[in-house]
């Protein structure tokens, strides 16, 4: 239970009056709480750290908390100061804002804590000074990304229900191969075939020795044409099947067909089909041969299999502006230098610099410091400009490259962080669940203690007081439990924890089915419902607990596997069975008896005391 | 109460030419009336108002509660069940001017009735809560909605297991008790009369008086 919400407890309790007219039984007594509650210069006491400032300083900004009458709510009369239960370190910056008019963002503070403080004191973050504004915005964006990622993960994980249609299942299998073994197998098979296909394309062109009656050397593709053709057919069939399956499974077919990967898929398999159609026509077969070059696109299909490739592609896409600048500046430089070199070398004889476009090749080779040496300047002027060209080439290329590299690094790190968050997600969820279970268990324990308190009040005062002292819980907790108790009374149902609930369900189904058990068991559903009807009676003075035979024996079955001592106590209960009872709550307390010992293994320290209480409960009720 | 509503100031702070929508510039802030006016309008003492406001302000720094925050806060008290439906009805009961948010004044006025009001006022408030469409009559459907919302707060793990028709049965019991002329609706007079004659309910009305 968050301490902040504790302040709303009086509201929740007051709102409980809305349930009262619906009740048919009297409500439990609330816990008693004895609680007490506190131009010149203004003293601002923030969690013990005292700040002082002039009243007029604060009133410079009348639309904030400190500058308006809103601060009167925080005035503490006994010490004649204004007390705020907030973080003094961050408050320092806020007070400085009043003094200097500039709001700064401390770099070492957490962005959400800082935002909360600003919201509390009514200061809008936009007035952060220019010196700190960039940092603030960056941190805020990171935080928002983190929250967005969490939400996306939530949605992705929530969309894993048990009953998917076949189409959705297929799509999920394609997108995340790790979801099922069949998908994983398919993933690896396609990867293998992509590799085979690319290697076949490569090996096809290797010269493979000559045939006896030919003088020209044949490539392997021509020599073993049939084998390569069969291999190609097999690969293309696999790719076609994969593409069609993806097309069927895609949630939005139009969007799928527009996506890059699908275009690559189509381009990779088209040459084969076109080849099938056009083999007889000689003229077009020339063009067909060139079409085969598109088969190299199959290698891009690997990007589905490699996250790094995808990141690279994404980086290039996101660095489009830097790449564009690089290209543009290179083009400018090439044109300038090519022109200069052409005119410089125009005079020399038998020069290779026949035209400006011919000089482009020289300029590119020089600027990228390749220097093939197939075109070299011969005149002195040409050599001078050639050296200037090579020096500037290094500069022009080196400038945008770090931007691209850093972009790649940023995106790569982001994906790494996302992976880490995904891994930690499980522990985070477990923590949240554990808190919930703890609060439920606290309430179960309260019920036992509360009942113990009631029953002991009438039974024996001395032993009761000794135990009650141990049962004190903080007043907030006890009020919250009283609230939950009222709800139970209104609806005439009880809170139980998960395990007891499961056990109940199992038992009801078991006893409904089996008729071969003891006759008492077979009538236990009836017993349970009669217990319900009994709840409508008023709670009278304490009387010994019991209900039917049935309920106790059902309890007995559940508790048998536990310790010996308790089963012996249960045996004692059995003897006292035929006693009447008007108090409907002791039996459920038996039901919840098993719960704390089993589930409160998270070492709250009160397990021993609760065990002590249990034995006491049983002893008293066996009177 | 009406003058308080008129005099309430809701400040929407936004920068005149903000182009970026990543930063949400509007913090709809609300400052409550001064301490003296609230003291005069409610039955709380100065100290109590201070305590209430501090709690209110910690959970809702902007000074107003919208429905989602309200549901969140209320759900934290009932971890096992789903308190959102009941919180929705409660929100409508507190938001007396139906502007979609509960300010500190609404909050404190409501609490003043619930904790320090006469029994008549409390019953009035409860009737207002049950009467979802505020037409002066509680029909069986409205009561069934409320009842289901209350039972939802119990959650799944209850003993005995919650059945489908339990809320409906409870509504039947309620109507048998309250609807004197058997016309299928409960009016405010029937409601108040019947509650005043039921000593359980009378006693429970005084249950939370020492809450603050």
Tab-separated table of N, CA and C in Angstrom, chain A residues 516-615:
chain	number	residue	atom	x	y	z
A	516	UNK	N	-18.427	-42.128	-3.802
A	516	UNK	CA	-17.912	-43.275	-3.046
A	516	UNK	C	-17.259	-42.835	-1.756
A	517	UNK	N	-17.204	-41.536	-1.550
A	517	UNK	CA	-16.594	-41.103	-0.292
A	517	UNK	C	-17.602	-41.231	0.823
A	518	UNK	N	-17.187	-40.815	1.995
A	518	UNK	CA	-18.110	-40.875	3.136
A	518	UNK	C	-19.341	-40.036	2.836
A	519	UNK	N	-20.430	-40.437	3.389
A	519	UNK	CA	-21.693	-39.766	3.090
A	519	UNK	C	-21.639	-38.310	3.493
A	520	UNK	N	-20.856	-38.016	4.514
A	520	UNK	CA	-20.767	-36.619	4.948
A	520	UNK	C	-20.223	-35.752	3.830
A	521	UNK	N	-19.237	-36.288	3.108
A	521	UNK	CA	-18.621	-35.513	2.034
A	521	UNK	C	-19.609	-35.227	0.926
A	522	UNK	N	-20.391	-36.251	0.597
A	522	UNK	CA	-21.243	-36.064	-0.578
A	522	UNK	C	-22.272	-34.986	-0.332
A	523	UNK	N	-22.551	-34.709	0.925
A	523	UNK	CA	-23.534	-33.654	1.149
A	523	UNK	C	-22.872	-32.343	1.501
A	524	UNK	N	-21.560	-32.232	1.267
A	524	UNK	CA	-20.894	-30.985	1.668
A	524	UNK	C	-21.322	-29.768	0.871
A	525	UNK	N	-21.654	-29.871	-0.419
A	525	UNK	CA	-22.127	-28.642	-1.084
A	525	UNK	C	-23.332	-28.085	-0.375
A	526	UNK	N	-24.174	-28.977	0.055
A	526	UNK	CA	-25.340	-28.528	0.795
A	526	UNK	C	-24.885	-27.834	2.075
A	527	UNK	N	-23.838	-28.440	2.665
A	527	UNK	CA	-23.327	-27.859	3.896
A	527	UNK	C	-22.821	-26.447	3.683
A	528	UNK	N	-22.130	-26.271	2.562
A	528	UNK	CA	-21.569	-24.945	2.301
A	528	UNK	C	-22.677	-23.928	2.125
A	529	UNK	N	-23.720	-24.338	1.395
A	529	UNK	CA	-24.755	-23.339	1.136
A	529	UNK	C	-25.534	-23.049	2.398
A	530	UNK	N	-25.666	-24.037	3.248
A	530	UNK	CA	-26.397	-23.764	4.476
A	530	UNK	C	-25.592	-22.835	5.363
A	531	UNK	N	-24.265	-22.947	5.233
A	531	UNK	CA	-23.446	-22.010	6.011
A	531	UNK	C	-23.700	-20.600	5.529
A	532	UNK	N	-23.870	-20.448	4.194
A	532	UNK	CA	-24.135	-19.118	3.657
A	532	UNK	C	-25.397	-18.541	4.242
A	533	UNK	N	-26.445	-19.368	4.239
A	533	UNK	CA	-27.718	-18.840	4.686
A	533	UNK	C	-27.649	-18.468	6.148
A	534	UNK	N	-26.764	-19.155	6.836
A	534	UNK	CA	-26.661	-18.857	8.256
A	534	UNK	C	-26.078	-17.486	8.489
A	535	UNK	N	-25.365	-16.947	7.506
A	535	UNK	CA	-24.708	-15.671	7.719
A	535	UNK	C	-25.690	-14.557	7.966
A	536	UNK	N	-26.904	-14.732	7.494
A	536	UNK	CA	-27.825	-13.610	7.615
A	536	UNK	C	-28.275	-13.393	9.046
A	537	UNK	N	-27.982	-14.351	9.878
A	537	UNK	CA	-28.368	-14.158	11.280
A	537	UNK	C	-27.434	-13.187	11.954
A	538	UNK	N	-27.959	-12.569	12.980
A	538	UNK	CA	-27.118	-11.587	13.662
A	538	UNK	C	-26.066	-12.282	14.483
A	539	UNK	N	-25.012	-11.549	14.699
A	539	UNK	CA	-23.937	-12.091	15.513
A	539	UNK	C	-24.333	-11.918	16.962
A	540	UNK	N	-24.464	-12.998	17.678
A	540	UNK	CA	-24.824	-12.901	19.083
A	540	UNK	C	-23.575	-13.057	19.928
A	541	UNK	N	-23.754	-13.310	21.185
A	541	UNK	CA	-22.580	-13.457	22.045
A	541	UNK	C	-21.800	-14.694	21.643
A	542	UNK	N	-20.601	-14.741	22.129
A	542	UNK	CA	-19.687	-15.800	21.700
A	542	UNK	C	-20.243	-17.161	22.076
A	543	UNK	N	-20.241	-18.053	21.121
A	543	UNK	CA	-20.599	-19.437	21.441
A	543	UNK	C	-19.652	-20.325	20.684
A	544	UNK	N	-19.653	-21.554	21.050
A	544	UNK	CA	-18.621	-22.428	20.515
A	544	UNK	C	-18.793	-22.609	19.018
A	545	UNK	N	-17.694	-22.750	18.348
A	545	UNK	CA	-17.755	-22.828	16.893
A	545	UNK	C	-18.031	-24.224	16.417
A	546	UNK	N	-18.745	-24.320	15.406
A	546	UNK	CA	-18.785	-25.546	14.614
A	546	UNK	C	-19.833	-25.321	13.566
A	547	UNK	N	-19.883	-26.179	12.639
A	547	UNK	CA	-21.015	-26.177	11.711
A	547	UNK	C	-21.352	-27.630	11.534
A	548	UNK	N	-21.567	-27.996	10.261
A	548	UNK	CA	-21.883	-29.406	10.122
A	548	UNK	C	-20.640	-30.241	10.197
A	549	UNK	N	-20.874	-31.499	10.262
A	549	UNK	CA	-19.859	-32.512	10.073
A	549	UNK	C	-19.081	-32.263	8.812
A	550	UNK	N	-19.844	-31.923	7.767
A	550	UNK	CA	-19.291	-31.894	6.425
A	550	UNK	C	-18.125	-30.938	6.339
A	551	UNK	N	-18.308	-29.719	6.843
A	551	UNK	CA	-17.276	-28.721	6.585
A	551	UNK	C	-15.982	-29.084	7.269
A	552	UNK	N	-16.089	-29.583	8.499
A	552	UNK	CA	-14.858	-29.896	9.203
A	552	UNK	C	-14.112	-31.016	8.528
A	553	UNK	N	-14.858	-31.979	8.026
A	553	UNK	CA	-14.137	-33.079	7.412
A	553	UNK	C	-13.512	-32.653	6.104
A	554	UNK	N	-14.162	-31.701	5.417
A	554	UNK	CA	-13.492	-31.237	4.202
A	554	UNK	C	-12.208	-30.523	4.568
A	555	UNK	N	-12.265	-29.805	5.659
A	555	UNK	CA	-11.054	-29.096	6.071
A	555	UNK	C	-9.990	-30.112	6.445
A	556	UNK	N	-10.429	-31.140	7.084
A	556	UNK	CA	-9.489	-32.142	7.539
A	556	UNK	C	-8.704	-32.713	6.382
A	557	UNK	N	-9.407	-32.959	5.298
A	557	UNK	CA	-8.722	-33.568	4.158
A	557	UNK	C	-7.609	-32.679	3.662
A	558	UNK	N	-7.881	-31.390	3.667
A	558	UNK	CA	-6.864	-30.494	3.136
A	558	UNK	C	-5.683	-30.394	4.065
A	559	UNK	N	-5.949	-30.467	5.355
A	559	UNK	CA	-4.845	-30.200	6.267
A	559	UNK	C	-4.058	-31.432	6.614
A	560	UNK	N	-4.494	-32.558	6.175
A	560	UNK	CA	-3.804	-33.781	6.561
A	560	UNK	C	-2.350	-33.776	6.140
A	561	UNK	N	-2.025	-33.376	4.956
A	561	UNK	CA	-0.612	-33.462	4.574
A	561	UNK	C	0.309	-32.582	5.406
A	562	UNK	N	-0.231	-31.684	6.207
A	562	UNK	CA	0.644	-30.773	6.978
A	562	UNK	C	1.044	-31.447	8.286
A	563	UNK	N	1.469	-30.645	9.252
A	563	UNK	CA	2.153	-31.221	10.408
A	563	UNK	C	1.255	-32.122	11.239
A	564	UNK	N	1.911	-32.901	12.017
A	564	UNK	CA	1.200	-33.845	12.866
A	564	UNK	C	0.394	-33.146	13.924
A	565	UNK	N	1.010	-32.123	14.516
A	565	UNK	CA	0.349	-31.489	15.654
A	565	UNK	C	-1.007	-30.950	15.249
A	566	UNK	N	-1.040	-30.368	14.034
A	566	UNK	CA	-2.311	-29.769	13.650
A	566	UNK	C	-3.360	-30.806	13.338
A	567	UNK	N	-2.923	-31.920	12.773
A	567	UNK	CA	-3.934	-32.937	12.481
A	567	UNK	C	-4.495	-33.502	13.770
A	568	UNK	N	-3.662	-33.536	14.822
A	568	UNK	CA	-4.200	-34.037	16.082
A	568	UNK	C	-5.216	-33.055	16.634
A	569	UNK	N	-4.921	-31.771	16.434
A	569	UNK	CA	-5.875	-30.771	16.886
A	569	UNK	C	-7.168	-30.893	16.107
A	570	UNK	N	-7.038	-31.202	14.810
A	570	UNK	CA	-8.245	-31.369	14.003
A	570	UNK	C	-9.068	-32.520	14.528
A	571	UNK	N	-8.336	-33.569	14.962
A	571	UNK	CA	-9.059	-34.727	15.486
A	571	UNK	C	-9.892	-34.307	16.679
A	572	UNK	N	-9.316	-33.408	17.472
A	572	UNK	CA	-10.055	-32.923	18.639
A	572	UNK	C	-11.318	-32.213	18.184
A	573	UNK	N	-11.197	-31.439	17.116
A	573	UNK	CA	-12.343	-30.691	16.611
A	573	UNK	C	-13.464	-31.642	16.240
A	574	UNK	N	-13.065	-32.747	15.637
A	574	UNK	CA	-14.064	-33.699	15.189
A	574	UNK	C	-14.966	-34.118	16.329
A	575	UNK	N	-14.357	-34.253	17.502
A	575	UNK	CA	-15.176	-34.710	18.627
A	575	UNK	C	-16.192	-33.663	19.014
A	576	UNK	N	-15.843	-32.434	18.849
A	576	UNK	CA	-16.745	-31.376	19.304
A	576	UNK	C	-17.775	-31.013	18.248
A	577	UNK	N	-17.843	-31.788	17.217
A	577	UNK	CA	-18.655	-31.433	16.051
A	577	UNK	C	-20.112	-31.099	16.345
A	578	UNK	N	-20.809	-31.910	17.097
A	578	UNK	CA	-22.255	-31.666	17.151
A	578	UNK	C	-22.671	-30.404	17.902
A	579	UNK	N	-21.752	-29.509	18.276
A	579	UNK	CA	-22.146	-28.294	18.972
A	579	UNK	C	-22.804	-27.324	18.016
A	580	UNK	N	-23.711	-26.526	18.563
A	580	UNK	CA	-24.378	-25.547	17.709
A	580	UNK	C	-23.520	-24.313	17.591
A	581	UNK	N	-23.815	-23.552	16.586
A	581	UNK	CA	-23.021	-22.332	16.412
A	581	UNK	C	-23.869	-21.261	15.763
A	582	UNK	N	-23.735	-20.059	16.313
A	582	UNK	CA	-24.411	-18.950	15.664
A	582	UNK	C	-23.436	-18.000	15.014
A	583	UNK	N	-22.181	-18.234	15.277
A	583	UNK	CA	-21.179	-17.291	14.789
A	583	UNK	C	-20.616	-17.823	13.471
A	584	UNK	N	-20.938	-17.210	12.415
A	584	UNK	CA	-20.568	-17.784	11.112
A	584	UNK	C	-19.116	-17.631	10.734
A	585	UNK	N	-18.310	-17.007	11.539
A	585	UNK	CA	-16.986	-16.696	11.016
A	585	UNK	C	-15.873	-17.584	11.478
A	586	UNK	N	-16.098	-18.368	12.468
A	586	UNK	CA	-14.971	-19.178	12.928
A	586	UNK	C	-14.625	-20.223	11.887
A	587	UNK	N	-15.615	-20.795	11.253
A	587	UNK	CA	-15.310	-21.821	10.266
A	587	UNK	C	-14.442	-21.274	9.138
A	588	UNK	N	-14.795	-20.154	8.585
A	588	UNK	CA	-13.883	-19.628	7.556
A	588	UNK	C	-12.507	-19.357	8.100
A	589	UNK	N	-12.419	-19.067	9.367
A	589	UNK	CA	-11.085	-18.828	9.891
A	589	UNK	C	-10.293	-20.114	9.882
A	590	UNK	N	-10.986	-21.236	10.021
A	590	UNK	CA	-10.297	-22.512	9.864
A	590	UNK	C	-9.804	-22.650	8.453
A	591	UNK	N	-10.667	-22.253	7.552
A	591	UNK	CA	-10.288	-22.367	6.143
A	591	UNK	C	-9.044	-21.565	5.865
A	592	UNK	N	-8.995	-20.381	6.427
A	592	UNK	CA	-7.828	-19.556	6.119
A	592	UNK	C	-6.648	-19.907	6.989
A	593	UNK	N	-6.833	-20.823	7.902
A	593	UNK	CA	-5.727	-21.236	8.752
A	593	UNK	C	-4.584	-21.780	7.911
A	594	UNK	N	-4.966	-22.638	6.982
A	594	UNK	CA	-3.906	-23.258	6.186
A	594	UNK	C	-3.145	-22.220	5.405
A	595	UNK	N	-3.829	-21.142	5.072
A	595	UNK	CA	-3.196	-20.185	4.153
A	595	UNK	C	-1.921	-19.548	4.677
A	596	UNK	N	-1.935	-18.916	5.833
A	596	UNK	CA	-0.737	-18.155	6.191
A	596	UNK	C	0.498	-19.024	6.324
A	597	UNK	N	0.341	-20.189	6.894
A	597	UNK	CA	1.547	-20.991	7.092
A	597	UNK	C	2.120	-21.409	5.742
A	598	UNK	N	1.233	-21.681	4.824
A	598	UNK	CA	1.730	-22.138	3.520
A	598	UNK	C	2.330	-20.996	2.723
A	599	UNK	N	1.640	-19.882	2.713
A	599	UNK	CA	2.077	-18.846	1.775
A	599	UNK	C	2.981	-17.798	2.369
A	600	UNK	N	2.933	-17.594	3.675
A	600	UNK	CA	3.765	-16.501	4.191
A	600	UNK	C	5.169	-16.980	4.450
A	601	UNK	N	5.720	-17.647	3.483
A	601	UNK	CA	7.104	-18.053	3.613
A	601	UNK	C	8.020	-16.924	3.226
A	602	UNK	N	7.472	-15.750	2.937
A	602	UNK	CA	8.352	-14.634	2.609
A	602	UNK	C	8.827	-13.944	3.857
A	603	UNK	N	8.920	-14.726	4.914
A	603	UNK	CA	9.646	-14.303	6.111
A	603	UNK	C	9.240	-12.955	6.651
A	604	UNK	N	7.984	-12.728	6.908
A	604	UNK	CA	7.622	-11.444	7.491
A	604	UNK	C	7.935	-11.382	8.953
A	605	UNK	N	8.309	-12.486	9.502
A	605	UNK	CA	8.682	-12.447	10.912
A	605	UNK	C	7.530	-12.746	11.817
A	606	UNK	N	6.330	-12.726	11.245
A	606	UNK	CA	5.199	-12.993	12.110
A	606	UNK	C	4.675	-14.396	11.915
A	607	UNK	N	5.427	-15.203	11.157
A	607	UNK	CA	4.948	-16.571	10.929
A	607	UNK	C	4.880	-17.328	12.237
A	608	UNK	N	5.885	-17.106	13.090
A	608	UNK	CA	5.881	-17.826	14.358
A	608	UNK	C	4.698	-17.394	15.197
A	609	UNK	N	4.439	-16.100	15.229
A	609	UNK	CA	3.326	-15.633	16.055
A	609	UNK	C	2.008	-16.140	15.501
A	610	UNK	N	1.915	-16.199	14.167
A	610	UNK	CA	0.636	-16.660	13.614
A	610	UNK	C	0.430	-18.126	13.923
A	611	UNK	N	1.530	-18.886	13.892
A	611	UNK	CA	1.393	-20.305	14.247
A	611	UNK	C	0.920	-20.418	15.687
A	612	UNK	N	1.477	-19.553	16.521
A	612	UNK	CA	1.080	-19.539	17.925
A	612	UNK	C	-0.411	-19.231	18.043
A	613	UNK	N	-0.858	-18.248	17.235
A	613	UNK	CA	-2.261	-17.870	17.300
A	613	UNK	C	-3.148	-19.015	16.878
A	614	UNK	N	-2.688	-19.721	15.818
A	614	UNK	CA	-3.533	-20.787	15.307
A	614	UNK	C	-3.777	-21.829	16.365
A	615	UNK	N	-2.673	-22.213	17.017
A	615	UNK	CA	-2.850	-23.273	18.008
A	615	UNK	C	-3.768	-22.782	19.104
